[in-house]
CSV table of N, CA, C and O in Angstrom, one decimal:
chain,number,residue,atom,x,y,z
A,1,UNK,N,6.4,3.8,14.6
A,1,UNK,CA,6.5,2.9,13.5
A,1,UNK,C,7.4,3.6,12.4
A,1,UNK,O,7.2,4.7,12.1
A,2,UNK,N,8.2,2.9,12.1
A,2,UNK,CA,9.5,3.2,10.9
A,2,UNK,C,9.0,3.1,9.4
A,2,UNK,O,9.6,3.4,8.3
A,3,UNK,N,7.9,2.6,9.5
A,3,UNK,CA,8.2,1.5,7.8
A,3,UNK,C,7.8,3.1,7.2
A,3,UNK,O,7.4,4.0,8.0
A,4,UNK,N,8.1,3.4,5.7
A,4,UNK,CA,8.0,4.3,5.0
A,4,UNK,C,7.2,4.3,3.5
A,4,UNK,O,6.4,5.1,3.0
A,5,UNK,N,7.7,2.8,3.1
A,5,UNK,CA,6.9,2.4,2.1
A,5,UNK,C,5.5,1.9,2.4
A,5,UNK,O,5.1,1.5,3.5
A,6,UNK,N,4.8,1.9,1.1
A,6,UNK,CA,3.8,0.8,1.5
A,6,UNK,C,4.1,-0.4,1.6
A,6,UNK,O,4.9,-0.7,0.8
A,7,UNK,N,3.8,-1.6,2.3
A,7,UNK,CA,3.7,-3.2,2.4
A,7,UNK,C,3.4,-3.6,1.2
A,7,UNK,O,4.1,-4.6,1.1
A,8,UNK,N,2.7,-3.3,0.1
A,8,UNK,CA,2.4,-4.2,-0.7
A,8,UNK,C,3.8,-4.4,-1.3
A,8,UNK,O,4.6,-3.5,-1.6
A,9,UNK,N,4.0,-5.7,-1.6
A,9,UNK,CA,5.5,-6.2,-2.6
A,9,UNK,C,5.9,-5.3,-3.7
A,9,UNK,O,7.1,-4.8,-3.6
A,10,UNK,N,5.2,-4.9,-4.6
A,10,UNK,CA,5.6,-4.3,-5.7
A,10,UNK,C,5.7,-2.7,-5.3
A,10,UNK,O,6.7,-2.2,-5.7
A,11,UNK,N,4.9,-1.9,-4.8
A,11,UNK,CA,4.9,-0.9,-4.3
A,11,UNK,C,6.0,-0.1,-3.7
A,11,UNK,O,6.6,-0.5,-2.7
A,12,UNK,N,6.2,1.2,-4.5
A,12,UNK,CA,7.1,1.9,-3.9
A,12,UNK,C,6.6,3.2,-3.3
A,12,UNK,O,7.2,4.2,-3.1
A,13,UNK,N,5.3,2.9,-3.0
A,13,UNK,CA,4.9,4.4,-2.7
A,13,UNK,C,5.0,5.1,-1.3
A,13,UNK,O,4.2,4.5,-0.7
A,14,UNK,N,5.3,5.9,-0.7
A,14,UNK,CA,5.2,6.2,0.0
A,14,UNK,C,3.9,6.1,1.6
A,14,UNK,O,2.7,6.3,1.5
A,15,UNK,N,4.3,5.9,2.6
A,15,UNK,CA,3.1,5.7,3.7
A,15,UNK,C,3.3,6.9,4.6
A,15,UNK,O,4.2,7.6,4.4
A,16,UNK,N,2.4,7.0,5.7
A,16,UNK,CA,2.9,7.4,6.9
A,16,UNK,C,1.3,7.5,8.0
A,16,UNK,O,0.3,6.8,7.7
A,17,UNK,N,1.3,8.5,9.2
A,17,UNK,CA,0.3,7.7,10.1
A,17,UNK,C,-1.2,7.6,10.0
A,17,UNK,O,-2.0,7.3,10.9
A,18,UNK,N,-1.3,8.0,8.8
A,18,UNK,CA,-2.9,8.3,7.9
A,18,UNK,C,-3.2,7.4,7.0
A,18,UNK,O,-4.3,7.4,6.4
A,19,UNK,N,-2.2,6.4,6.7
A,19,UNK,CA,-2.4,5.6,5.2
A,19,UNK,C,-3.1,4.6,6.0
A,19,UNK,O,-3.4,4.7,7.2
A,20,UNK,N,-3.5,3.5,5.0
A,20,UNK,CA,-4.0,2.1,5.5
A,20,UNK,C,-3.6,1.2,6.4
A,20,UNK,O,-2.6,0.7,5.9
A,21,UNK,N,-3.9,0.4,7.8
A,21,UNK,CA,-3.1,-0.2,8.5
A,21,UNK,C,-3.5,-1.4,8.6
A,21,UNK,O,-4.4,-1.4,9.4
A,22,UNK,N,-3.4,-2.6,8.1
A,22,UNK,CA,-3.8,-4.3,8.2
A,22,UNK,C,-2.8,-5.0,8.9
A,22,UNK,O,-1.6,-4.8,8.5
A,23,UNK,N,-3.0,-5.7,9.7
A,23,UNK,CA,-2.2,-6.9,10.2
A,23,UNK,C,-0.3,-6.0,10.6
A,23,UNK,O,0.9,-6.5,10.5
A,24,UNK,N,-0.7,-4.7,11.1
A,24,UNK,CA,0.9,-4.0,11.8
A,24,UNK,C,1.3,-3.6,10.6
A,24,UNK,O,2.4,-3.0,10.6
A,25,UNK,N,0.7,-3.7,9.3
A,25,UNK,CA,1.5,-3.0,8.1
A,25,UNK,C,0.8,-1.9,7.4
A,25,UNK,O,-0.4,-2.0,7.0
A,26,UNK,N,1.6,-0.7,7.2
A,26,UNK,CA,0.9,0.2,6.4
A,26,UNK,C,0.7,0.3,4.6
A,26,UNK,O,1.5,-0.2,3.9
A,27,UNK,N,-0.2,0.7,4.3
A,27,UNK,CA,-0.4,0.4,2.6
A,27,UNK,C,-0.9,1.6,2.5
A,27,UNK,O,-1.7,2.0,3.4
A,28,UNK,N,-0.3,2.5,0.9
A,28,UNK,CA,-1.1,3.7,0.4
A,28,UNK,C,-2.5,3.9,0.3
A,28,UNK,O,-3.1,4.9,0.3
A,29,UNK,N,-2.9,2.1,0.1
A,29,UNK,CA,-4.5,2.7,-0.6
A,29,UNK,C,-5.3,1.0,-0.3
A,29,UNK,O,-4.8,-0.1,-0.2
A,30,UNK,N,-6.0,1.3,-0.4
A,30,UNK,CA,-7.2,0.1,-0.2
A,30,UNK,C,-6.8,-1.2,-1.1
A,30,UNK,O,-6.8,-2.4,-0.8
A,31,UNK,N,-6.4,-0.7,-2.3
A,31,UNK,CA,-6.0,-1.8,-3.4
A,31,UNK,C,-5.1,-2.7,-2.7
A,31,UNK,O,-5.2,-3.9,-2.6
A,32,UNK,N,-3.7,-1.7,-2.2
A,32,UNK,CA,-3.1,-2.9,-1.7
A,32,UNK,C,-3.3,-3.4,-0.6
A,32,UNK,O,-2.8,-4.5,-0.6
A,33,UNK,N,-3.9,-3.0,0.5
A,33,UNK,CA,-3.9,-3.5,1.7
A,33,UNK,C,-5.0,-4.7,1.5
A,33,UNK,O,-5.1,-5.5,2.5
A,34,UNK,N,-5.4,-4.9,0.7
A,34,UNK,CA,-6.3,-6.1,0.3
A,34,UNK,C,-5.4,-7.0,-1.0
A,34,UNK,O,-6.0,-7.9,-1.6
A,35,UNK,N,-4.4,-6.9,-1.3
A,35,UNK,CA,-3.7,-7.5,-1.8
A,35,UNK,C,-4.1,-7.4,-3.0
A,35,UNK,O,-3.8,-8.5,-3.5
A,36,UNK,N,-4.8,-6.6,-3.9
A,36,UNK,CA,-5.2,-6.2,-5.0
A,36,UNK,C,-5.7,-7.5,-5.6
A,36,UNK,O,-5.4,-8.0,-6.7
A,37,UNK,N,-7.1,-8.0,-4.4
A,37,UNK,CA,-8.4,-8.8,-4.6
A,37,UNK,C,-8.9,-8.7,-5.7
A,37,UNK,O,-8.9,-9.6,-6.5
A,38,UNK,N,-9.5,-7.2,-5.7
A,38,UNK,CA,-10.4,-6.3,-7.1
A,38,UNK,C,-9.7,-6.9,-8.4
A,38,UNK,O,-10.4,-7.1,-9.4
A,39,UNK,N,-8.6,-7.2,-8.3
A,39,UNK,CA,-8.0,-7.9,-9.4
A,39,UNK,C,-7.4,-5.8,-10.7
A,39,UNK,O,-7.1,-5.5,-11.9
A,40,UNK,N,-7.4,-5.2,-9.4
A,40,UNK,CA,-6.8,-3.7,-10.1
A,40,UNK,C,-5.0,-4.2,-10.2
A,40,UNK,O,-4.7,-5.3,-9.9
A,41,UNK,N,-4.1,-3.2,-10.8
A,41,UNK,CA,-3.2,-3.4,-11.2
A,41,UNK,C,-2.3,-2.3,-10.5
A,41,UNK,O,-1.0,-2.2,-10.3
A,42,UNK,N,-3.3,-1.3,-10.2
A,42,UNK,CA,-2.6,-0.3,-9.8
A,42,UNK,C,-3.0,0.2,-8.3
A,42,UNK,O,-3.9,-0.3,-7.6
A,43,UNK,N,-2.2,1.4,-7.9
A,43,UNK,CA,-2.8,1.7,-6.5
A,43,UNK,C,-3.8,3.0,-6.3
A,43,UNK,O,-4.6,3.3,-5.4
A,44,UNK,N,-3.5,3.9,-7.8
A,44,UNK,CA,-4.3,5.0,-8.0
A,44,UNK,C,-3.1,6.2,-7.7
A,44,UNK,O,-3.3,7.4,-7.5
A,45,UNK,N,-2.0,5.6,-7.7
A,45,UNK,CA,-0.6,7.0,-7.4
A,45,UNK,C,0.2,6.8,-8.7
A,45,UNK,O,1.4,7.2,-8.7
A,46,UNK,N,-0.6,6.3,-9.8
A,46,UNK,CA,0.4,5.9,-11.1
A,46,UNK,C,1.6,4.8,-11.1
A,46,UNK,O,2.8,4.8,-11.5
A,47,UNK,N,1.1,4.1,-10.5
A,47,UNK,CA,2.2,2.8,-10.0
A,47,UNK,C,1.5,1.7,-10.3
A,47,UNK,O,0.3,1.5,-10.2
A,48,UNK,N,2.4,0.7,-10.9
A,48,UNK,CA,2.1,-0.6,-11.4
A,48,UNK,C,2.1,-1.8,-10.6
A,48,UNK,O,3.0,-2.5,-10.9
A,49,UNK,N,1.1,-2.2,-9.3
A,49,UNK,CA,1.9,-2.8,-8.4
A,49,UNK,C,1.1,-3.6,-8.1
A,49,UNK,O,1.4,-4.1,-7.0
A,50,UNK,N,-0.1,-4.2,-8.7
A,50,UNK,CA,-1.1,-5.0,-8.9
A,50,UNK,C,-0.6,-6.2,-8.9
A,50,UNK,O,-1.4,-7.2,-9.0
């Protein structure tokens, strides 16, 4: 697998083969891989991507 960022849209953070994996896409953190449900704004890496 290639991707490098996280999947979530706004997100520039960084992934690789430890991060979160949903539906073939990787995500930094729980917030996005749920599409930031919780209604959070951020991912917890200082990023505004809620």
């Amino acid at each position: 697998m290639s991707q490098q960022e996280c999947a979530c849209p706004k997100c520039k953070c960084a992934v690789d083969r430890s991060s979160i994996e949903k539906d073939g896409k990787l995500y930094c953190s729980q917030s996005c891989a749920t599409g930031h449900a919780d209604g959070s704004v951020d991912c917890g890496h200082d990023c505004k991507c809620g």
